[in-house]
């Protein structure tokens, strides 16, 4: 882990030698270890599932960690209501196939309860409103550990996040008072009311995730592959044309081949032009890419410290 | 591809973040949007060069004060290796971050400002990397541009550092010196024309050439049980698997093993990774093991090879690095987390404080403050199964947890 005597997995099959030497295997061993620590150290863990590639990867890792037993925690989706329909279809199919428990809590309900107000205007999004819904759900189910698919390479503030990240009663992240993490040891001791955000794929890069999806043959929602979509251009980003996304009259709708590198809800995720229609092409595209993954996240563009601020307030 | 994890150590203004930024830039690991952000901010601040430290200093407070205050992780890869850099601050108050970063690294880069040479801070950086038994050290003598790329100055600093090396108690540690200018890019990734007297590799060339097997600390196999898998489904009604990570060596089907603490013997029946069976589990693989006999094992117990038992004891002495603002005092109780095993421990005696700069020890100490390093004897409420840290980096280390705040307040290395 962190103890980087990370070494590639060279276990032998009974009949034949397993020849995989990819370092993704070392990361896989680390993630499985972390998931097992969660199941051991906490009473009510939950896996935060967005339907994106990172949380789908987490589900695969959890399957491996606990086989032949079922994954010993439920999945929870904080639903903004502004989803790509492909993601929701995918989510429901996955849950059914694996016989998992799925909890859905809706941002719309938080709005209806008057706890948060819908943003308006050009850059309106329900992304930051998710925090309230998430914190309410944690309280409702008394979750003590929330497993998330965030990675340190995504963003500068995330680079300082721990594997086990303690949040107070208000879900807040105190970045100056984080527990040191030494060797492989994870300290999940908390007080009542606190919870821990757990990031098993902290040390994976975007390319690691894609390589893993490819090697494992993991199914992902179709929007990750190049497809024809109605879009419009603003601030150098490609926005989806949708009832959920604010659009000026003079912002012309175009039909283009695009795909998504990261999937939040429709109002905060920009597309990239792409012809990568299968996993091999996607992996190659990531290798050749000169723009970072979150370069297409509208929510991060708000300011240089945007992510850090949201995290302090209890964001994923 | 292999992963190499590297910790960095340097004093404030030694140019550590700049060095990392330079590596990222010269290996073309900075994406165009990140580069653009660096260019814009550098311009805004009126610099005539690109401030690569902006690539790594992630928190608002750091950007404001221009210093690094916590461990940040930076990822990049070349055709040969994947690298994870734990960027740890060099300021005197942040010993704990350096210990943390070094605990997970196989290699360390220690930065020295060529104008200042080997200073007290350098002693500390080297001391911690000795204590944590980081096998591969690269001493990057930085800011060579500010001493006119002087060979004489470089040799002077090298000689000073070699004097320091005589004080370590870790002979296997390998040390390499490289003259660099992180700001201008000399000998970081590309060879410099300004140091014709230097025939060695650049910093990155050296890292690329490291043999991962040789820089790993290997001991004997230890298998701490993390989690017991009992599916109780029709297909796997009697399945009882012990999930955990293999440390130190490898375990194979048929190996005769001893379960601790019960000291019951059995044999390894199957080794699973996911739903596939393997003959051998290598170091650091997360597997599930079944045994020939039904023996009682739960989380915190350990499987070891017969004839290769660790020390089983309710007392041990360790070097500890104290990381909390509250003092450690004799008589106080803490939770010792040793791998995945937790026991209650009492501080029996603080034997002495160790000056982390090789300047000796201090006896008659009545408490430890943040960043102190000391030799401490603990008494436990039940035995643990440990090896000496110098023989087993995993099974010889532990963390201390405060029973009230639940914070991780220290790290220990068993003597």
XYZ file of C-alpha atoms in Angstrom:
731
model
C 0.000 0.000 0.000
C 1.209 2.450 0.806
C 3.738 -0.136 1.799
C 5.068 -0.307 -1.522
C 6.737 -3.375 -1.311
C 3.958 -3.546 -3.806
C 4.909 -6.457 -5.892
C 3.198 -7.934 -8.829
C 1.006 -10.901 -8.159
C 2.760 -13.952 -9.500
C 0.657 -16.665 -8.039
C 0.701 -19.939 -9.835
C -2.330 -21.692 -11.058
C -2.445 -25.323 -10.129
C -2.079 -26.259 -13.755
C -0.267 -23.304 -15.220
C 1.704 -20.221 -14.317
C -0.263 -17.013 -14.083
C 1.832 -14.704 -16.186
C 0.223 -11.368 -15.508
C 2.862 -8.880 -14.400
C 0.795 -5.726 -14.712
C 1.132 -3.457 -11.709
C -2.646 -3.194 -11.655
C -2.438 -6.544 -9.862
C -0.502 -4.955 -7.017
C -3.138 -2.255 -6.774
C -5.834 -4.924 -6.876
C -4.284 -6.760 -3.919
C -4.152 -3.481 -2.015
C -7.800 -2.637 -2.746
C -8.991 -6.090 -1.698
C -7.074 -5.711 1.562
C -8.766 -2.351 2.203
C -12.266 -3.711 1.480
C -11.675 -6.574 3.909
C -10.557 -4.064 6.540
C -13.834 -2.190 6.054
C -15.926 -5.325 6.508
C -13.930 -6.197 9.645
C -13.642 -2.816 11.326
C -17.117 -1.368 10.768
C -20.620 -2.416 11.652
C -22.574 -0.664 8.909
C -20.515 -0.029 5.805
C -22.008 1.031 2.491
C -20.571 1.320 -0.995
C -21.396 4.651 -2.635
C -22.386 3.749 -6.150
C -22.719 6.357 -8.864
C -22.883 4.050 -11.855
C -19.533 5.420 -12.984
C -16.538 3.307 -13.931
C -14.772 3.783 -10.586
C -17.666 2.528 -8.499
C -18.256 -0.333 -10.924
C -14.599 -1.274 -10.448
C -15.149 -1.203 -6.682
C -18.020 -3.657 -7.008
C -15.781 -6.048 -8.932
C -13.053 -5.746 -6.292
C -15.578 -6.381 -3.514
C -16.788 -9.511 -5.307
C -13.213 -10.772 -5.360
C -12.530 -9.817 -1.745
C -15.367 -11.861 -0.284
C -15.912 -14.740 -2.715
C -17.588 -17.240 -2.317
C -19.649 -15.149 0.128
C -21.771 -12.269 -1.142
C -20.571 -8.691 -0.803
C -21.316 -8.005 2.888
C -22.586 -4.433 2.455
C -25.258 -2.649 0.408
C -24.754 -0.159 -2.412
C -26.164 3.347 -2.153
C -26.849 5.743 -5.010
C -27.323 9.427 -4.264
C -29.547 10.242 -7.195
C -29.541 13.809 -8.527
C -32.398 12.981 -10.863
C -30.275 14.364 -13.687
C -28.711 11.077 -14.617
C -27.782 9.708 -17.944
C -30.551 7.108 -18.452
C -27.900 4.600 -19.617
C -26.294 4.729 -16.173
C -29.500 3.961 -14.308
C -30.372 1.025 -16.562
C -26.878 -0.296 -16.030
C -27.074 0.150 -12.263
C -30.303 -1.793 -11.941
C -29.075 -4.638 -14.107
C -25.807 -4.983 -12.149
C -27.591 -5.048 -8.804
C -29.984 -7.694 -10.006
C -27.311 -9.907 -11.542
C -25.171 -9.874 -8.415
C -28.058 -10.093 -5.983
C -26.982 -6.948 -4.162
C -28.996 -4.613 -1.984
C -29.386 -1.144 -3.478
C -30.431 1.946 -1.546
C -31.422 5.041 -3.530
C -31.812 8.461 -1.956
C -32.927 11.381 -4.118
C -31.704 14.964 -4.200
C -35.240 15.876 -5.338
C -36.508 14.821 -1.894
C -33.996 17.107 -0.165
C -35.228 19.930 -2.401
C -38.888 19.129 -1.640
C -38.118 19.083 2.092
C -36.676 22.569 1.734
C -33.238 21.518 2.906
C -31.499 22.669 -0.248
C -32.404 25.065 -3.008
C -32.159 24.294 -6.687
C -29.449 26.356 -8.338
C -30.427 28.459 -11.304
C -28.735 30.009 -14.300
C -26.009 29.194 -16.729
C -23.909 26.905 -14.521
C -26.657 25.439 -12.365
C -26.103 21.862 -11.226
C -27.362 19.486 -8.594
C -23.867 18.178 -7.998
C -23.126 20.087 -4.806
C -26.673 19.523 -3.503
C -25.853 15.815 -3.237
C -23.907 16.467 -0.047
C -27.060 17.154 1.993
C -28.835 14.068 0.684
C -25.758 11.955 1.368
C -25.349 13.194 4.944
C -29.055 12.621 5.651
C -28.822 9.073 4.324
C -25.742 8.361 6.444
C -27.699 9.477 9.480
C -30.835 7.576 8.479
C -29.014 4.251 8.078
C -26.353 4.954 10.720
C -23.621 4.110 8.245
C -20.196 4.189 9.855
C -18.163 3.655 6.694
C -18.861 4.888 3.165
C -16.732 3.322 0.459
C -16.051 5.598 -2.500
C -14.221 5.383 -5.794
C -12.220 8.606 -5.522
C -8.601 8.484 -6.648
C -5.668 10.633 -5.634
C -4.581 11.322 -9.187
C -7.906 12.969 -10.004
C -7.326 16.275 -8.353
C -4.865 18.120 -6.084
C -6.941 18.105 -2.884
C -7.739 14.424 -3.370
C -3.979 13.745 -3.520
C -3.839 14.445 0.225
C -6.819 12.314 1.145
C -6.269 9.278 3.341
C -7.474 5.738 2.576
C -9.580 5.881 5.772
C -10.731 9.486 6.025
C -12.574 10.409 9.204
C -15.553 12.780 8.944
C -17.267 14.470 11.868
C -20.996 14.560 12.671
C -21.449 17.128 9.905
C -19.580 15.024 7.394
C -16.760 17.522 7.343
C -13.201 16.812 6.293
C -10.545 18.397 8.475
C -7.594 18.340 6.114
C -5.110 19.672 8.654
C -5.942 17.028 11.229
C -5.793 13.795 9.289
C -4.649 10.518 10.779
C -1.262 9.417 9.552
C -1.391 6.115 7.660
C 1.672 3.942 8.133
C 2.610 0.752 6.356
C -0.600 -1.198 5.659
C -2.265 -0.312 8.938
C -5.664 1.355 8.784
C -7.158 2.879 11.910
C -10.952 2.825 11.694
C -11.701 3.614 15.329
C -14.327 6.356 15.571
C -16.792 7.865 17.962
C -20.528 7.498 17.641
C -21.771 9.968 15.037
C -18.512 10.071 13.130
C -18.060 8.117 9.954
C -15.184 7.131 7.741
C -14.928 7.626 4.006
C -12.921 4.801 2.527
C -11.082 5.005 -0.788
C -9.791 1.562 -1.823
C -8.574 2.711 -5.238
C -6.789 5.824 -3.947
C -3.537 4.797 -5.599
C -4.996 3.945 -8.986
C -4.660 6.282 -11.921
C -7.296 6.756 -14.591
C -5.279 4.519 -16.897
C -5.036 1.833 -14.182
C -8.830 1.742 -13.907
C -9.280 1.487 -17.653
C -6.606 -1.192 -17.953
C -8.338 -3.156 -15.201
C -11.737 -2.849 -16.876
C -10.135 -4.125 -20.055
C -8.236 -7.017 -18.458
C -11.182 -8.138 -16.375
C -13.719 -7.663 -19.133
C -15.895 -5.558 -16.831
C -19.066 -4.232 -18.365
C -19.583 -0.450 -18.163
C -22.362 1.912 -19.293
C -22.411 2.657 -23.001
C -21.843 6.405 -22.554
C -18.145 5.673 -21.877
C -17.797 4.649 -25.506
C -18.023 6.942 -28.504
C -21.592 7.525 -29.663
C -23.597 10.155 -31.532
C -25.053 12.728 -29.142
C -26.692 16.129 -29.279
C -24.321 18.569 -27.644
C -23.443 22.267 -27.502
C -20.175 24.083 -26.883
C -19.489 26.503 -24.037
C -16.213 27.655 -22.467
C -14.311 25.133 -24.570
C -16.269 22.228 -23.071
C -18.771 19.914 -24.722
C -22.110 19.942 -22.874
C -24.965 17.513 -23.312
C -28.128 18.947 -24.827
C -30.759 17.918 -22.279
C -33.732 19.205 -20.364
C -31.522 19.118 -17.252
C -28.806 21.354 -18.649
C -29.244 25.111 -18.897
C -28.679 26.292 -22.425
C -28.758 29.777 -23.979
C -30.790 30.294 -27.137
C -27.670 31.181 -29.094
C -25.851 28.039 -28.030
C -26.238 25.918 -31.105
C -27.105 22.210 -30.829
C -24.723 19.970 -32.761
C -24.676 16.236 -33.303
C -21.200 14.789 -32.763
C -19.349 11.562 -31.935
C -18.479 11.903 -28.266
C -17.835 9.846 -25.165
C -17.565 10.559 -21.456
C -14.381 10.057 -19.453
C -16.049 10.657 -16.139
C -19.693 10.377 -15.292
C -21.377 12.602 -12.789
C -24.829 13.886 -13.542
C -25.628 15.516 -16.871
C -25.259 19.053 -15.625
C -21.693 18.661 -14.396
C -20.107 16.259 -16.848
C -18.700 17.376 -20.154
C -18.029 15.036 -23.050
C -14.944 14.652 -25.202
C -14.872 14.235 -28.965
C -13.938 10.638 -29.609
C -14.121 7.760 -32.012
C -13.213 5.168 -29.390
C -16.094 2.745 -29.672
C -14.564 -0.175 -27.765
C -12.424 -0.732 -24.677
C -9.143 -1.142 -26.571
C -9.648 2.161 -28.317
C -10.558 3.847 -25.032
C -7.403 2.589 -23.273
C -5.311 3.815 -26.204
C -7.061 7.179 -26.124
C -6.328 7.607 -22.395
C -2.677 6.746 -22.995
C -2.401 9.360 -25.713
C -4.425 12.010 -23.960
C -2.880 15.318 -22.952
C -5.841 16.656 -20.979
C -6.636 15.406 -17.481
C -9.767 13.490 -16.610
C -11.260 16.188 -14.449
C -10.499 18.723 -17.154
C -13.976 17.732 -18.310
C -15.577 18.232 -14.895
C -17.484 21.458 -14.913
C -17.797 21.385 -11.113
C -14.001 21.617 -10.677
C -13.670 24.617 -12.965
C -15.411 26.913 -10.531
C -12.156 27.821 -8.789
C -8.709 26.412 -8.092
C -9.836 25.339 -4.625
C -13.265 24.048 -5.659
C -12.748 20.425 -4.641
C -11.132 21.215 -1.311
C -14.050 23.469 -0.375
C -16.642 20.862 -1.278
C -14.795 18.174 0.648
C -14.672 20.286 3.796
C -18.434 20.510 3.551
C -18.901 16.753 3.380
C -18.784 15.993 -0.327
C -17.795 12.493 -1.430
C 4.963 -2.902 -15.246
C 6.399 -2.480 -11.765
C 5.471 0.111 -9.147
C 8.170 1.990 -7.275
C 7.146 4.138 -4.349
C 9.423 6.975 -3.435
C 9.407 9.348 -0.473
C 10.961 12.765 -0.747
C 12.698 14.691 2.016
C 14.094 18.177 1.932
C 14.072 21.352 3.976
C 11.802 24.276 3.255
C 13.006 25.979 0.062
C 15.242 23.115 -0.990
C 13.046 22.863 -4.057
C 11.334 19.550 -3.469
C 8.046 20.420 -5.112
C 9.963 22.021 -7.953
C 11.932 18.809 -8.435
C 8.767 16.724 -8.595
C 7.164 19.215 -10.956
C 10.279 19.056 -13.114
C 10.150 15.250 -13.247
C 6.480 15.405 -14.248
C 7.205 18.036 -16.910
C 10.229 16.302 -18.420
C 8.503 12.910 -18.513
C 5.549 14.639 -20.221
C 3.284 13.584 -17.370
C 1.671 16.986 -16.964
C -1.512 17.245 -18.930
C -2.102 20.337 -21.017
C -4.770 21.734 -18.689
C -2.520 21.352 -15.646
C 0.390 22.907 -17.488
C -1.808 25.794 -18.542
C -2.818 26.390 -14.922
C 0.862 26.454 -13.894
C 1.735 28.863 -16.698
C -1.102 31.200 -15.792
C -0.320 31.304 -12.085
C 3.427 31.703 -12.688
C 2.726 34.625 -14.997
C 0.285 36.159 -12.522
C 2.970 36.077 -9.856
C 5.481 37.671 -12.196
C 7.942 34.771 -12.393
C 10.222 34.440 -15.421
C 10.156 30.643 -15.063
C 7.451 28.026 -14.596
C 6.733 27.364 -10.934
C 6.420 23.576 -10.991
C 5.769 23.446 -7.267
C 2.214 24.498 -8.190
C 1.703 21.031 -9.634
C 1.911 19.374 -6.237
C 1.024 21.860 -3.506
C -2.639 21.001 -3.341
C -4.156 22.692 -0.335
C -5.185 26.322 -0.122
C -3.005 26.945 2.952
C -0.039 25.569 1.075
C -0.579 27.732 -1.930
C -0.925 30.771 0.307
C 2.182 30.097 2.370
C 4.126 28.493 -0.442
C 4.997 25.448 1.662
C 3.945 21.796 1.666
C 2.186 20.793 4.865
C 0.984 17.274 4.348
C 1.818 14.109 2.490
C 0.682 14.350 -1.101
C 0.771 11.496 -3.568
C 1.888 12.045 -7.108
C 1.610 9.489 -9.884
C 3.477 9.165 -13.130
C 4.793 6.418 -15.316
C 7.438 5.800 -17.913
C 7.706 2.906 -20.347
C 9.546 0.939 -17.649
C 7.867 1.671 -14.327
C 4.931 3.229 -12.550
C 5.944 5.656 -9.834
C 4.147 6.873 -6.748
C 5.862 9.774 -5.030
C 4.915 10.519 -1.425
C 5.808 14.198 -1.200
C 6.555 14.796 2.455
C 7.401 18.146 3.944
C 10.841 18.749 5.315
C 10.018 21.301 7.962
C 11.244 20.395 11.434
C 7.708 20.197 12.872
C 6.643 17.588 10.403
C 8.747 14.579 11.345
C 5.548 12.580 11.555
C 4.757 13.140 7.899
C 8.225 12.074 6.897
C 7.968 8.894 8.966
C 4.574 8.226 7.380
C 5.847 8.753 3.842
C 8.952 6.626 4.412
C 6.907 3.787 5.935
C 5.377 3.031 2.576
C 8.394 3.625 0.365
C 11.188 1.507 -1.014
C 13.264 4.475 -2.089
C 13.831 8.020 -0.891
C 15.131 11.190 -2.467
C 16.903 13.467 0.014
C 17.370 17.001 -1.275
C 20.263 19.214 -0.327
C 20.577 22.880 -1.294
C 24.070 23.124 -2.827
C 24.549 26.566 -1.289
C 23.772 25.360 2.226
C 25.267 21.856 2.079
C 24.616 19.186 4.721
C 22.663 20.871 7.518
C 20.969 19.624 10.664
C 17.801 18.939 8.671
C 19.754 16.635 6.367
C 20.829 14.626 9.399
C 17.161 14.219 10.345
C 16.066 13.221 6.867
C 18.770 10.587 6.690
C 18.072 9.400 10.230
C 14.405 8.784 9.510
C 15.150 6.888 6.333
C 17.570 4.737 8.349
C 15.062 4.179 11.119
C 12.372 3.145 8.629
C 14.898 1.007 6.735
C 14.314 2.530 3.335
C 16.703 0.562 1.202
C 17.497 2.913 -1.637
C 18.538 6.533 -1.052
C 19.219 9.124 -3.724
C 20.882 12.300 -2.496
C 19.955 15.027 -4.968
C 22.286 17.965 -4.551
C 20.016 20.686 -5.895
C 20.412 24.284 -7.059
C 23.728 23.468 -8.715
C 23.024 26.414 -11.019
C 23.448 28.738 -8.039
C 26.958 27.415 -7.284
C 28.083 27.623 -10.922
C 27.811 23.832 -11.283
C 30.965 23.553 -9.196
C 32.438 20.062 -9.018
C 34.382 21.080 -5.937
C 31.223 22.117 -4.088
C 29.506 18.879 -5.098
C 32.412 16.783 -3.783
C 32.511 18.771 -0.570
C 28.825 18.054 0.118
C 29.241 14.421 -0.861
C 32.133 14.039 1.583
C 30.079 15.639 4.358
C 27.211 13.260 3.690
C 29.535 10.265 3.666
C 30.598 11.176 7.184
C 26.952 10.967 8.155
C 26.666 7.546 6.550
C 29.231 6.162 8.970
C 26.687 6.649 11.771
C 23.907 4.459 10.389
C 23.238 0.909 11.508
C 21.849 -0.291 8.193
C 24.648 -1.563 5.988
C 22.404 -2.803 3.154
C 21.178 0.690 2.416
C 22.422 1.944 -0.936
C 23.223 5.622 -1.437
C 23.652 7.442 -4.739
C 24.545 11.117 -5.311
C 23.299 13.223 -8.242
C 24.049 16.923 -8.918
C 20.844 18.587 -10.174
C 19.070 21.835 -10.846
C 15.352 21.147 -10.506
C 14.471 24.643 -11.670
C 16.551 24.435 -14.874
C 16.238 20.678 -15.395
C 19.898 19.619 -15.150
C 20.415 15.870 -14.520
C 16.817 15.336 -13.421
C 15.491 13.539 -16.467
C 17.924 14.813 -19.099
C 21.694 14.890 -18.817
C 23.180 18.301 -18.229
C 25.786 19.999 -20.368
C 26.704 22.092 -17.356
C 28.235 19.192 -15.411
C 30.739 17.587 -17.792
C 32.611 16.327 -14.719
C 29.653 14.147 -13.668
C 29.631 10.754 -15.393
C 26.771 9.175 -13.413
C 23.124 8.679 -14.283
C 20.448 11.335 -14.086
C 17.998 11.070 -11.202
C 15.333 9.413 -13.326
C 17.797 7.123 -15.114
C 18.845 5.857 -11.713
C 15.267 5.196 -10.593
C 14.487 3.485 -13.892
C 17.388 1.116 -13.375
C 16.416 0.012 -9.866
C 15.638 -3.664 -9.477
C 12.408 -3.857 -7.527
C 13.112 -7.263 -6.056
C 16.418 -5.970 -4.713
C 14.919 -2.893 -3.006
C 12.125 -4.841 -1.276
C 12.509 -5.960 2.311
C 11.960 -9.685 2.471
C 11.465 -11.711 5.645
C 9.737 -14.973 6.470
C 6.083 -15.559 5.515
C 3.474 -14.225 7.938
C -0.272 -14.439 7.306
C -2.385 -12.316 9.652
C -6.038 -13.334 9.408
C -8.043 -10.289 8.347
C -11.491 -11.716 7.885
C -13.135 -15.137 8.010
C -15.263 -16.004 4.986
C -18.185 -18.333 5.763
C -20.731 -18.064 2.941
C -23.194 -20.635 4.342
C -24.770 -21.017 0.911
C -25.873 -24.319 -0.610
C -22.888 -24.366 -2.968
C -20.350 -23.609 -0.259
C -21.991 -24.853 2.845
C -18.853 -25.919 4.693
C -16.502 -23.332 3.240
C -14.381 -21.646 5.880
C -11.739 -19.409 4.324
C -9.223 -17.207 6.045
C -8.806 -13.967 4.141
C -5.628 -11.943 4.444
C -2.471 -10.633 2.880
C 0.746 -12.643 2.750
C 3.770 -10.763 4.080
C 7.486 -11.429 3.950
C 7.608 -14.570 1.847
C 5.288 -16.961 0.068
C 2.916 -19.712 1.172
C 2.021 -22.849 -0.783
C -0.593 -25.571 -0.710
C 0.635 -28.405 1.510
C 2.747 -26.133 3.735
C 2.631 -27.175 7.355
C 1.416 -24.191 9.332
C 0.931 -23.177 12.938
C -2.025 -21.056 13.996
C -1.274 -18.385 16.600
C -2.004 -17.905 19.422
C -3.445 -21.452 19.810
C -0.282 -23.075 18.343
C -2.514 -25.631 16.608
C -0.922 -27.285 13.591
C -2.511 -27.869 10.231
C -1.732 -27.869 6.525
C -2.755 -25.420 3.822
C -5.460 -27.116 1.790
C -6.337 -24.479 -0.803
C -5.275 -20.965 -1.774
C -7.875 -18.881 -3.543
C -7.662 -15.571 -5.317
C -11.269 -14.748 -6.142
C -12.761 -17.984 -7.462
C -9.528 -19.497 -8.758
C -7.191 -21.848 -6.939
C -3.443 -21.342 -6.918
C -0.547 -23.435 -5.737
C 1.440 -20.558 -4.288
C 0.574 -17.152 -2.879
C 3.336 -14.622 -3.392
C 4.369 -11.795 -1.066
C 1.732 -9.094 -0.701
C -1.061 -10.977 -2.430
C -4.548 -10.770 -0.863
C -5.738 -14.348 -0.839
C -8.131 -16.692 0.955
C -6.671 -19.799 2.558
C -8.441 -22.975 3.673
C -6.888 -25.532 6.016
C -6.963 -29.332 6.166
C -8.270 -29.329 9.722
C -11.104 -27.455 11.380
C -9.305 -25.110 13.695
C -10.531 -22.007 15.376
C -9.070 -18.862 13.834
C -10.390 -15.331 13.904
C -9.313 -11.814 12.974
C -5.994 -10.885 14.520
C -4.757 -14.479 14.648
C -1.841 -15.492 12.467
C -0.711 -18.390 10.312
C 3.033 -19.026 10.101
C 5.109 -21.899 8.772
C 5.897 -24.649 11.261
C 9.407 -24.261 12.621
C 9.453 -20.556 11.832
C 7.628 -18.982 14.746
C 7.753 -15.285 15.592
C 8.270 -14.051 19.150
C 5.113 -14.478 21.237
C 5.201 -12.080 24.149
C 3.192 -9.688 26.326
C 5.996 -7.173 26.487
C 8.308 -5.536 23.978
C 10.684 -2.645 23.514
C 10.418 -0.453 20.453
C 11.642 2.752 18.912
C 8.607 4.963 18.559
C 7.860 8.111 16.637
C 5.373 10.244 18.577
C 2.836 12.062 16.420
C 0.312 13.676 18.730
C 0.013 17.090 20.352
C -0.832 15.402 23.673
C 2.221 14.004 25.439
C 3.019 10.344 25.800
C 3.566 9.635 29.483
C 4.599 6.489 31.374
C 1.663 4.535 32.803
C -0.792 5.696 30.131
C -2.722 3.111 28.133
C -2.957 3.026 24.366
C -4.268 0.600 21.772
C -1.428 -1.075 19.907
C -2.494 -1.955 16.374
C -0.033 -4.552 15.125
C -1.058 -5.340 11.565
C -4.760 -6.120 11.911
C -4.457 -7.183 15.543
C -5.375 -4.802 18.350
C -4.335 -5.091 21.978
C -4.384 -2.747 24.918
C -0.930 -1.594 25.973
C 0.565 0.331 28.848
C 3.657 2.476 28.549
C 5.960 0.789 31.017
C 9.054 2.981 30.728
C 10.475 5.572 28.412
C 14.017 4.278 28.311
C 15.509 7.243 26.492
C 14.837 9.827 23.852
C 16.801 9.539 20.632
C 17.938 12.732 18.933
C 16.919 12.173 15.342
C 20.111 13.831 14.081
C 22.642 11.300 15.346
C 23.636 13.577 18.230
C 22.970 10.951 20.876
C 20.312 10.074 23.422
C 18.700 11.760 26.391
C 17.897 9.813 29.536
C 15.506 10.511 32.404
C 12.676 11.583 30.132
C 9.244 12.009 31.692
C 7.186 12.388 28.547
C 7.283 12.603 24.753
C 6.120 15.528 22.645
C 5.065 15.577 18.992
C 7.928 14.564 16.698
C 9.983 12.987 19.489
C 11.630 9.659 18.808
C 12.334 7.405 21.768
C 12.909 3.901 22.981
C 9.890 2.753 24.968
C 8.928 -0.488 26.718
C 5.271 -1.567 26.559
C 3.293 -4.121 28.516
C 0.305 -5.695 26.735
C -2.929 -7.187 28.028
C -2.401 -10.236 25.804
C 0.501 -11.561 23.760
C 1.183 -10.536 20.174
C 3.233 -12.423 17.589
C 6.016 -10.190 16.343
C 9.373 -10.117 14.612
C 12.062 -7.497 15.054
C 11.559 -4.599 12.674
C 15.013 -5.069 11.181
C 14.032 -8.628 10.235
C 10.453 -7.984 9.148
C 9.229 -4.566 8.132
C 5.548 -5.534 8.407
C 5.458 -7.835 11.396
C 7.885 -5.631 13.318
C 5.892 -2.413 13.131
C 2.769 -1.107 14.852
C 0.755 2.045 15.394
C -0.489 3.538 18.657
C -4.106 4.665 18.941
C -5.344 7.001 21.661
C -8.180 5.308 23.546
C -10.115 8.573 23.904
C -9.586 10.532 20.703
C -9.161 7.372 18.541
C -6.406 9.189 16.671
C -3.269 7.498 15.445
C -0.772 9.055 17.821
C 2.436 7.189 17.131
C 4.264 4.539 15.161
C 6.630 1.935 16.524
C 9.442 -0.290 15.315
C 10.097 -3.300 17.512
C 13.684 -3.722 18.690
